[in-house]
CSV table of C-alpha atoms and ligand atoms in Angstrom, one decimal:
chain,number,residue,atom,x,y,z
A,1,UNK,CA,11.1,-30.2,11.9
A,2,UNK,CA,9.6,-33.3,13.8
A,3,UNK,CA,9.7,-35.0,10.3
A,4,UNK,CA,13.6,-34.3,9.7
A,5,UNK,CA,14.3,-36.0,12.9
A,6,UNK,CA,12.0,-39.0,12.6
A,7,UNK,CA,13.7,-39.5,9.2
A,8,UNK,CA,17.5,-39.6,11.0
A,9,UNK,CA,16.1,-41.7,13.4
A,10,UNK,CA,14.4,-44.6,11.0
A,11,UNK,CA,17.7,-45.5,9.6
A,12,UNK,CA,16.6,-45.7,5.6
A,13,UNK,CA,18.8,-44.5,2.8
A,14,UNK,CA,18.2,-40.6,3.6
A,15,UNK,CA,21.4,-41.3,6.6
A,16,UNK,CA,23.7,-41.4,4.5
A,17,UNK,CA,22.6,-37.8,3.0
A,18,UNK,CA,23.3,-34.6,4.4
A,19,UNK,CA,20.4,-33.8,6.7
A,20,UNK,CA,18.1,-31.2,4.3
A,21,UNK,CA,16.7,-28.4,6.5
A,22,UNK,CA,13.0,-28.4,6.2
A,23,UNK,CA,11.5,-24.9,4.3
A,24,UNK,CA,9.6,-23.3,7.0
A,25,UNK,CA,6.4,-20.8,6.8
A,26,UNK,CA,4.5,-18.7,9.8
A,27,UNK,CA,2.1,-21.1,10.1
A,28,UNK,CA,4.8,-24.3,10.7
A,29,UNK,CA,6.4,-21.9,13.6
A,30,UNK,CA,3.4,-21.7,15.8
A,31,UNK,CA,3.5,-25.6,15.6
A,32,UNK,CA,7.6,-26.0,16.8
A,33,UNK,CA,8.1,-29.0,18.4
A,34,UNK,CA,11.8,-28.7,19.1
A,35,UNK,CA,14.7,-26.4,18.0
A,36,UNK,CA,16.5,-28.5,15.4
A,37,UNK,CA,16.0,-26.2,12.5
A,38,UNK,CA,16.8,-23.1,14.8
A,39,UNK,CA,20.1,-22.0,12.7
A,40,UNK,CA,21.9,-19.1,15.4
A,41,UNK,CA,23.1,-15.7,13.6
A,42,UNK,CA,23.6,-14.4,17.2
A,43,UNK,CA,23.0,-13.9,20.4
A,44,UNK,CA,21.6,-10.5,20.7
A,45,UNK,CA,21.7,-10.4,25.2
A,46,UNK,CA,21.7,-12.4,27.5
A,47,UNK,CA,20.7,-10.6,30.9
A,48,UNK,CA,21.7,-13.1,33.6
A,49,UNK,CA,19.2,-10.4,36.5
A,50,UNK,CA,15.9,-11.3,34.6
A,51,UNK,CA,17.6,-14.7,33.4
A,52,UNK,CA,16.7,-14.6,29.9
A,53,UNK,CA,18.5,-14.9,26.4
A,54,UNK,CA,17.3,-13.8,23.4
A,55,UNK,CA,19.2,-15.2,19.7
A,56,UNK,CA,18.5,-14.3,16.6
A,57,UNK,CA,18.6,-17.5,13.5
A,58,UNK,CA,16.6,-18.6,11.0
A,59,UNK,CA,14.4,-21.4,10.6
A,60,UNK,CA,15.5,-24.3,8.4
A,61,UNK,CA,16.2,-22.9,5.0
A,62,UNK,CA,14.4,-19.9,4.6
A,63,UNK,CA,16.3,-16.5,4.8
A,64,UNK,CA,13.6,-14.9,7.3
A,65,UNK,CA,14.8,-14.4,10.8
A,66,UNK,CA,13.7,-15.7,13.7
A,67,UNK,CA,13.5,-14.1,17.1
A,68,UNK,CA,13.9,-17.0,19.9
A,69,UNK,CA,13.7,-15.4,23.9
A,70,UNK,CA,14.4,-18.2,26.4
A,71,UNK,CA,13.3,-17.4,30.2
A,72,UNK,CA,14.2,-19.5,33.1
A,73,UNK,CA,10.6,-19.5,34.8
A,74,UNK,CA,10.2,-18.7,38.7
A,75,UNK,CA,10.0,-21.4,41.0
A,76,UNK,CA,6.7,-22.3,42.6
A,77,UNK,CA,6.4,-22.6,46.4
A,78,UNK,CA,2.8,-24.9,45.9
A,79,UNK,CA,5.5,-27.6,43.5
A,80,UNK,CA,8.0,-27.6,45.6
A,81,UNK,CA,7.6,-31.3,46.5
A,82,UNK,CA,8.0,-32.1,43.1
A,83,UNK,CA,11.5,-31.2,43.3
A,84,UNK,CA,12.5,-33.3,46.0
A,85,UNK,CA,12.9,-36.7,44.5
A,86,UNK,CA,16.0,-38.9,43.3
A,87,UNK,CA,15.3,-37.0,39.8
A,88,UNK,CA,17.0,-34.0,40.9
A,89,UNK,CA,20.2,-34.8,41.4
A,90,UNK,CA,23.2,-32.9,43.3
A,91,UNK,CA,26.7,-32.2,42.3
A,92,UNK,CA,28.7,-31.1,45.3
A,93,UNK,CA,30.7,-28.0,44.2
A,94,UNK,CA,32.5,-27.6,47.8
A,95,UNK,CA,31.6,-28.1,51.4
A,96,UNK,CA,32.8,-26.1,54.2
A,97,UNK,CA,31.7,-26.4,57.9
A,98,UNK,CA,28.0,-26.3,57.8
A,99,UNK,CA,28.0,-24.8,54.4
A,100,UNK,CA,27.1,-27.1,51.4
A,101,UNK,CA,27.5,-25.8,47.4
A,102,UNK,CA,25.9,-28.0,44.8
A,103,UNK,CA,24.9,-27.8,41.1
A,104,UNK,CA,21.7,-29.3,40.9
A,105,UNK,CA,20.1,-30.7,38.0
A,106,UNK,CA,16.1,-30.6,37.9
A,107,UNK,CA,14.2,-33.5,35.6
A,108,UNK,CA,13.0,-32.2,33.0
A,109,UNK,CA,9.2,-32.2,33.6
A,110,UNK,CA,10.5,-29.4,36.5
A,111,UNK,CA,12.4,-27.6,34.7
A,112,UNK,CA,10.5,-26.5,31.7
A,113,UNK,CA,11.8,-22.9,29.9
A,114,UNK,CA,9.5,-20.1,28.8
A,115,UNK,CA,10.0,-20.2,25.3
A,116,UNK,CA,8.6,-17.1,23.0
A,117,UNK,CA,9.4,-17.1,19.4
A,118,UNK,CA,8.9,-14.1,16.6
A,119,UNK,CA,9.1,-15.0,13.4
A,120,UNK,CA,9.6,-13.7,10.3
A,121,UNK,CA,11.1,-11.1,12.4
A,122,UNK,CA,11.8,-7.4,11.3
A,123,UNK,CA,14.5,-4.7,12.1
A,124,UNK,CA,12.0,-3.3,14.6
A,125,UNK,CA,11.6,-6.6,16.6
A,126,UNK,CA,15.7,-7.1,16.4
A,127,UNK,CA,16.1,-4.0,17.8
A,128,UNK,CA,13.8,-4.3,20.5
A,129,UNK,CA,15.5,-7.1,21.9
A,130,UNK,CA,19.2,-6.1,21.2
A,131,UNK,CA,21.1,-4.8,24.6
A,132,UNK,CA,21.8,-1.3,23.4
A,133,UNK,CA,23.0,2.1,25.1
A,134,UNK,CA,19.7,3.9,25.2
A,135,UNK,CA,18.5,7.8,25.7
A,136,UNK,CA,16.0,10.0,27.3
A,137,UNK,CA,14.2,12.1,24.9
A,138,UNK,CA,11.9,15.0,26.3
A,139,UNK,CA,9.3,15.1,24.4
A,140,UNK,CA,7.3,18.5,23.9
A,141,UNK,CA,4.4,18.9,21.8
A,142,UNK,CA,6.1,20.3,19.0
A,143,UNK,CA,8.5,17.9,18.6
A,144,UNK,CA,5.7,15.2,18.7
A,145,UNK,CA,3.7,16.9,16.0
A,146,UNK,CA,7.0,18.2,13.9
A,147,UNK,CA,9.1,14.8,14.2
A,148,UNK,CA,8.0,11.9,16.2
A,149,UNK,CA,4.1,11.6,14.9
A,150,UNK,CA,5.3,11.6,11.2
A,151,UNK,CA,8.5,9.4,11.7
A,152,UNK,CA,6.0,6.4,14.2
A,153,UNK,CA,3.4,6.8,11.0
A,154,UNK,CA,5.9,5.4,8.7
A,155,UNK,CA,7.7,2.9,10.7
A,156,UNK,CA,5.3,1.4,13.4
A,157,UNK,CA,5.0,-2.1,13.9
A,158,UNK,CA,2.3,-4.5,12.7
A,159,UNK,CA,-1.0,-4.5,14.6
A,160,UNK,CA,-2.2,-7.5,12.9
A,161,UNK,CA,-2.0,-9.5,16.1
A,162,UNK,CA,-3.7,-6.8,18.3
A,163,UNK,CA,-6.7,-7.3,15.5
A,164,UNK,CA,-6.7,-10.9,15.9
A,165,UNK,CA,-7.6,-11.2,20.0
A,166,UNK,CA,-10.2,-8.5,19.0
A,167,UNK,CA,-11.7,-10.1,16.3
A,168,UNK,CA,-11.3,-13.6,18.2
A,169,UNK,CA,-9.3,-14.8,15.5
A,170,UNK,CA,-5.9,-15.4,18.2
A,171,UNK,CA,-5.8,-16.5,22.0
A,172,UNK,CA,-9.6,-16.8,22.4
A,173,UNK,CA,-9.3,-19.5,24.6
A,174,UNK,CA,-6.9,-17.3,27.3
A,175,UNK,CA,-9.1,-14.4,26.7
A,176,UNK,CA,-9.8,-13.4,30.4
A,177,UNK,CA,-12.7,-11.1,30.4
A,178,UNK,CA,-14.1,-8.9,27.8
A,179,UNK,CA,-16.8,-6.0,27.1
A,180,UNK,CA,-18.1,-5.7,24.1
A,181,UNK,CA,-19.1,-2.2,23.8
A,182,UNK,CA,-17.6,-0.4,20.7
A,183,UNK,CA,-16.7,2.9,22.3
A,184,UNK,CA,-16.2,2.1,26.1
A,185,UNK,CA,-15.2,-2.2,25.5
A,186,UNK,CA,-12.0,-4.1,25.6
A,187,UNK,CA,-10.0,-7.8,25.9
A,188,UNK,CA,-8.1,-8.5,28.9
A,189,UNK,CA,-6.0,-11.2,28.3
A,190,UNK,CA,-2.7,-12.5,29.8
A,191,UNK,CA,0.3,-10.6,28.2
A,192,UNK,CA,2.7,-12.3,25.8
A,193,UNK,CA,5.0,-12.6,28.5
A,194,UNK,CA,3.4,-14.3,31.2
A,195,UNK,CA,2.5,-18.6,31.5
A,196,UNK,CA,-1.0,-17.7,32.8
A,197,UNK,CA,0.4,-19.5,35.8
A,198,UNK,CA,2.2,-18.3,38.5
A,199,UNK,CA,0.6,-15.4,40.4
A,200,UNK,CA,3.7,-14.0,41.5
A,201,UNK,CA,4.6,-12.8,38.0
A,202,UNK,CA,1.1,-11.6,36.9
A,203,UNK,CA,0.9,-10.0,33.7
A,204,UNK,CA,-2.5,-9.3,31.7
A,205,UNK,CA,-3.2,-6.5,28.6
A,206,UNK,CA,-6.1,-4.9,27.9
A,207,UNK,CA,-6.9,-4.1,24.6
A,208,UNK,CA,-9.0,-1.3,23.8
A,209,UNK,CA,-12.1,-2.2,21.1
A,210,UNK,CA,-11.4,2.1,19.7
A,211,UNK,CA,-8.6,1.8,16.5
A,212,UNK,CA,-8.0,5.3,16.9
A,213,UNK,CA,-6.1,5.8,20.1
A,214,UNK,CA,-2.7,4.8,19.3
A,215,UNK,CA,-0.9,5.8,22.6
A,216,UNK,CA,-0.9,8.1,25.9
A,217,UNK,CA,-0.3,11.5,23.7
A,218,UNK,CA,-4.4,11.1,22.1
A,219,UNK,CA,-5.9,10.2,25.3
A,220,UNK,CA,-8.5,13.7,26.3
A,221,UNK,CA,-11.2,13.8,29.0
A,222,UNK,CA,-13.5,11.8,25.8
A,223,UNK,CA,-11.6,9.2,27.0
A,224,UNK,CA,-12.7,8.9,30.7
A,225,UNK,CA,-15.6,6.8,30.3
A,226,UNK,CA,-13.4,4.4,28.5
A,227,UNK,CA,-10.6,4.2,31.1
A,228,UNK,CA,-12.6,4.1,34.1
A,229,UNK,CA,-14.7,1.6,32.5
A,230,UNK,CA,-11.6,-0.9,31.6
A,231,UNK,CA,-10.2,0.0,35.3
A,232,UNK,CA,-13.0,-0.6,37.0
A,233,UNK,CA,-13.9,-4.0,35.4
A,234,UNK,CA,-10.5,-5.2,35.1
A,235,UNK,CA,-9.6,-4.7,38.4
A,236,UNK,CA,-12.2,-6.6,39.6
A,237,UNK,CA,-12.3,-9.5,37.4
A,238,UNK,CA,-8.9,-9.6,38.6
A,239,UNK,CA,-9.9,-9.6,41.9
A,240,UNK,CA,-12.7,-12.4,41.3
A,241,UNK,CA,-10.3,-14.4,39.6
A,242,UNK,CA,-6.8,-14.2,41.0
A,243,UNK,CA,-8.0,-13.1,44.5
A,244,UNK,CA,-5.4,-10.0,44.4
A,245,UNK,CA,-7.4,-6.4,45.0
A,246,UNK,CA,-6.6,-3.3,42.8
A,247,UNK,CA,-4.4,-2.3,45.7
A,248,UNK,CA,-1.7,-5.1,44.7
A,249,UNK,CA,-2.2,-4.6,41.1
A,250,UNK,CA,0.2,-2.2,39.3
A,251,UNK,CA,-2.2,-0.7,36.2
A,252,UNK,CA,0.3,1.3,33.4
A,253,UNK,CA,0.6,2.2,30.1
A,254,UNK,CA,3.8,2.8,28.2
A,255,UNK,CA,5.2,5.8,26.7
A,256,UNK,CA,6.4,5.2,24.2
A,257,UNK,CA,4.4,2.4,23.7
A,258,UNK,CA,6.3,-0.5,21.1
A,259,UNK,CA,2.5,-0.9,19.3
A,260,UNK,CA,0.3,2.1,19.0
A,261,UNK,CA,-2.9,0.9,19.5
A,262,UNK,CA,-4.0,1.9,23.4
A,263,UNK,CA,-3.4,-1.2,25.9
A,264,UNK,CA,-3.2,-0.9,29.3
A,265,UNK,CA,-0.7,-3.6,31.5
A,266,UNK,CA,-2.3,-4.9,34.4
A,267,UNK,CA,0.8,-6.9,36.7
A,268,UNK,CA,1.2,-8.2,39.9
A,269,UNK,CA,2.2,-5.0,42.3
A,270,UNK,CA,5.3,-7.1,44.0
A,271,UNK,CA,6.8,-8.1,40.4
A,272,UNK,CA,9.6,-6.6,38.7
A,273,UNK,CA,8.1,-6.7,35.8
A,274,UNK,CA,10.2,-5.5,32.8
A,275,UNK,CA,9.1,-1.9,31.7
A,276,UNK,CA,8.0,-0.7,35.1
A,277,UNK,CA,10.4,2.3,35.4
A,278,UNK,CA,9.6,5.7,35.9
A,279,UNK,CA,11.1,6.6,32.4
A,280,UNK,CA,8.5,4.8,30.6
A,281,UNK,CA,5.3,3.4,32.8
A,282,UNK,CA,2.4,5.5,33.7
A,283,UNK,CA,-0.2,4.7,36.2
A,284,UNK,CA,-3.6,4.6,34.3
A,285,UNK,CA,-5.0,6.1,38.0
A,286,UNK,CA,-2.7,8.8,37.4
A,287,UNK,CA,-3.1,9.5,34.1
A,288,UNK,CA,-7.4,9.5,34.7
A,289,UNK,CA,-6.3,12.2,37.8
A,290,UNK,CA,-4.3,14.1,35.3
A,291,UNK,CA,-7.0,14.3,32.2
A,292,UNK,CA,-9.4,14.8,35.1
A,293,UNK,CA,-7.4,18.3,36.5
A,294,UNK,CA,-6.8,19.0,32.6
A,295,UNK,CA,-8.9,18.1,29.4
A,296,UNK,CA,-5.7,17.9,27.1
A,297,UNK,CA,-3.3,17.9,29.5
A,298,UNK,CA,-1.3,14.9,27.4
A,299,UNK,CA,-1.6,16.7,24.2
A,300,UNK,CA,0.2,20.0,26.2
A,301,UNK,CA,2.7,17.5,28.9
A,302,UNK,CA,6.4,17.1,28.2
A,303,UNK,CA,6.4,13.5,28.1
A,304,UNK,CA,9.7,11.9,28.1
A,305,UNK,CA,10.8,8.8,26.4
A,306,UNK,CA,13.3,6.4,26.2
A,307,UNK,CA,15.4,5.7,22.4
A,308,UNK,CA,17.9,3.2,21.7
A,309,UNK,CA,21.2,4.6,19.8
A,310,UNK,CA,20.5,2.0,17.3
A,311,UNK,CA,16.7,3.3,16.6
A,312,UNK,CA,16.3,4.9,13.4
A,313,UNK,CA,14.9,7.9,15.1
A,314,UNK,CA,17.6,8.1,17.6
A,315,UNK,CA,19.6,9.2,14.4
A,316,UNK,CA,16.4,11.4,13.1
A,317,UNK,CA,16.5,13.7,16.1
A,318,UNK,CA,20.7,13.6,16.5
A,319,UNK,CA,20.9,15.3,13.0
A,320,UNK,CA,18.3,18.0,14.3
A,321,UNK,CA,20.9,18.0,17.5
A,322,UNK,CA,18.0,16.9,19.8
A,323,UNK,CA,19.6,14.3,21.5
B,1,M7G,P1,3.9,-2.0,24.7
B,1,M7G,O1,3.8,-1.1,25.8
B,1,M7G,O2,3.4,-1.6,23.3
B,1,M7G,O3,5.4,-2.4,24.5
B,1,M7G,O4,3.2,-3.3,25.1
B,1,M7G,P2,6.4,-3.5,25.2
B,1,M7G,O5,6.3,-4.7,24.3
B,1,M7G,O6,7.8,-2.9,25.0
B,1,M7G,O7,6.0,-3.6,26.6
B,1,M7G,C1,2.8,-4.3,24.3
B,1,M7G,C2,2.5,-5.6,25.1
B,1,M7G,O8,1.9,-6.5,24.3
B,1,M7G,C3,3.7,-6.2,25.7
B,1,M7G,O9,3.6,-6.3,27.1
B,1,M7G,C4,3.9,-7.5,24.9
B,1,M7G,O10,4.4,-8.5,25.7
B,1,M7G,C5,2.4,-7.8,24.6
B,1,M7G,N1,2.3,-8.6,23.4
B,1,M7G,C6,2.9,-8.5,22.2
B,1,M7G,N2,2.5,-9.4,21.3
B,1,M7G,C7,3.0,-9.5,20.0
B,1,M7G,C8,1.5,-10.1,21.9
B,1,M7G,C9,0.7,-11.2,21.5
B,1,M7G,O11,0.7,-11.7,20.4
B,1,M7G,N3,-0.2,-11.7,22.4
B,1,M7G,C10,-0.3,-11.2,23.7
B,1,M7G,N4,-1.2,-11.7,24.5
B,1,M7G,N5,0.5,-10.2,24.1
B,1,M7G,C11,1.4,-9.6,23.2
């Protein structure tokens, strides 16, 4: 990609040819350097409350899409001097009285995007990030073991990712505590979705070491050392580290979770954070209390769940007249 534009730029004979999109693999996408071989399909939302857009292209010539999610990043009260010089320029929209309306342009070294990029990207990951009309589905035990379990063995997403932070293959270096105990161990690591920088939007995962707890639904009083053990420590390497006590920390886990492997999302209690709403976060405090008060009480709960219209299950359970 940085080669096809150093070749436009040294003027030889390749000018005068149509620019030739550079093949692209995995590996050459963790290395992007700009977005000139980002070819848009289209723009699957663009959410102007969490100020983020999300396109779906290609890379170069290859036929495998690409996921690109741009994400204007919070400000930052501790930088704010860096904002005030002749770099940032103002463009007076109207003034009225006291009251003063200005685009203003930030230099670029202040103004940096959150740039996340999924590639090759499947249906799953598409549909994830396409604004779609979505459902609640009550979920009862039956219907987990009679249509949802057999339907999330065949079409789950990947894990290979999940494998690489445990086995220290991805991310080591932002890898913010871990215990290595097979049964009771985890990774806690800043999520996907958040710099690593600014407080205010907190976000860390912890992975679970166990390979055989894919969500919520397995979780049984067996599981109490584990969670109490991963609560206790994370909240207070978080603590140590961030200087914010469990009391400011929101700890959940999803239901139903996009990967099924068990991860608990550790955020900054004052964030919005996406997929903190009652239909799909539960408090890992609460959920201890719960399987406390009742061994198997997620294997017997009602647990609901949200579905998209365009989810292949959506159309699963609206045959059986289920949603
Ligand atoms: P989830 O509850 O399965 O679904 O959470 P969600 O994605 O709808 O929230 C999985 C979490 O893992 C999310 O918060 C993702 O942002 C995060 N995540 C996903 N991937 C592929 C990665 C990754 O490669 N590295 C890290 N650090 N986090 C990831």
């Amino acid at each position: 990609m940085a080669d096809t534009i150093k070749e436009k730029i040294s003027g030889d004979s390749k000018d005068l040819e149509p620019p030739v999109k550079k093949q692209c693999r995995v590996e050459d996408s963790a290395d992007l350097t700009d977005l000139a071989s980002f070819q848009t399909q289209r723009i699957l939302s663009c959410e102007s409350r969490n100020k983020t857009l999300v396109a779906l292209g290609s890379l170069g010539a290859t036929d495998d899409r690409c996921l690109l999610i741009l994400e204007k990043k919070p400000f930052e009260a501790e930088t704010f001097d860096k904002l005030c010089t002749a770099s940032t320029t103002l463009k007076k929209v109207f003034r009225n009285d006291v009251y003063g309306n200005y685009e203003c342009t930030l230099a670029s070294d202040v103004n940096a995007v959150k740039a996340t990029v999924i590639y090759p990207a499947s249906d799953k990951h598409i549909q994830k990030f396409e604004t779609q009309t979505i459902h609640i589905v009550e979920e009862t035990p039956a219907l987990y073991t009679s249509v949802i379990q057999p339907f999330l063995e065949k079409e789950q997403l990947n894990l290979q990712w999940v494998y690489n932070i445990l086995d220290h293959k991805s991310e080591v270096d932002r890898i913010v505590s871990e215990d290595t105990d097979p049964s009771l161990g985890f990774v806690l690591l800043p999520d996907l979705k958040w710099d690593g920088k600014d407080l205010k939007s907190l976000y860390l995962l912890a992975i679970v070491r166990l390979t055989n707890i894919k969500s919520l639904r397995d979780l049984t009083s067996d599981h109490l050392p584990l969670l109490k053990n991963l609560y206790n420590k994370c909240t207070s390497v978080i603590k140590e580290r961030y200087d914010l006590p469990s009391s400011r920390i929101r700890a959940f886990l999803h239901y139903q979770p996009t990967f099924y492997h068990l991860h608990i999302h550790f955020t900054y209690l004052q964030y919005d954070a996406p997929g903190i709403h009652t239909e799909r976060a539960h408090l890992l405090t609460s959920v201890i209390n719960n399987i406390e008060l009742l061994s198997n009480y997620y294997q017997v709960a009602t647990l609901p769940f949200t579905l998209k219209e365009s989810d292949k299950l959506f159309s699963v359970l609206k045959e059986k007249g289920i949603v």
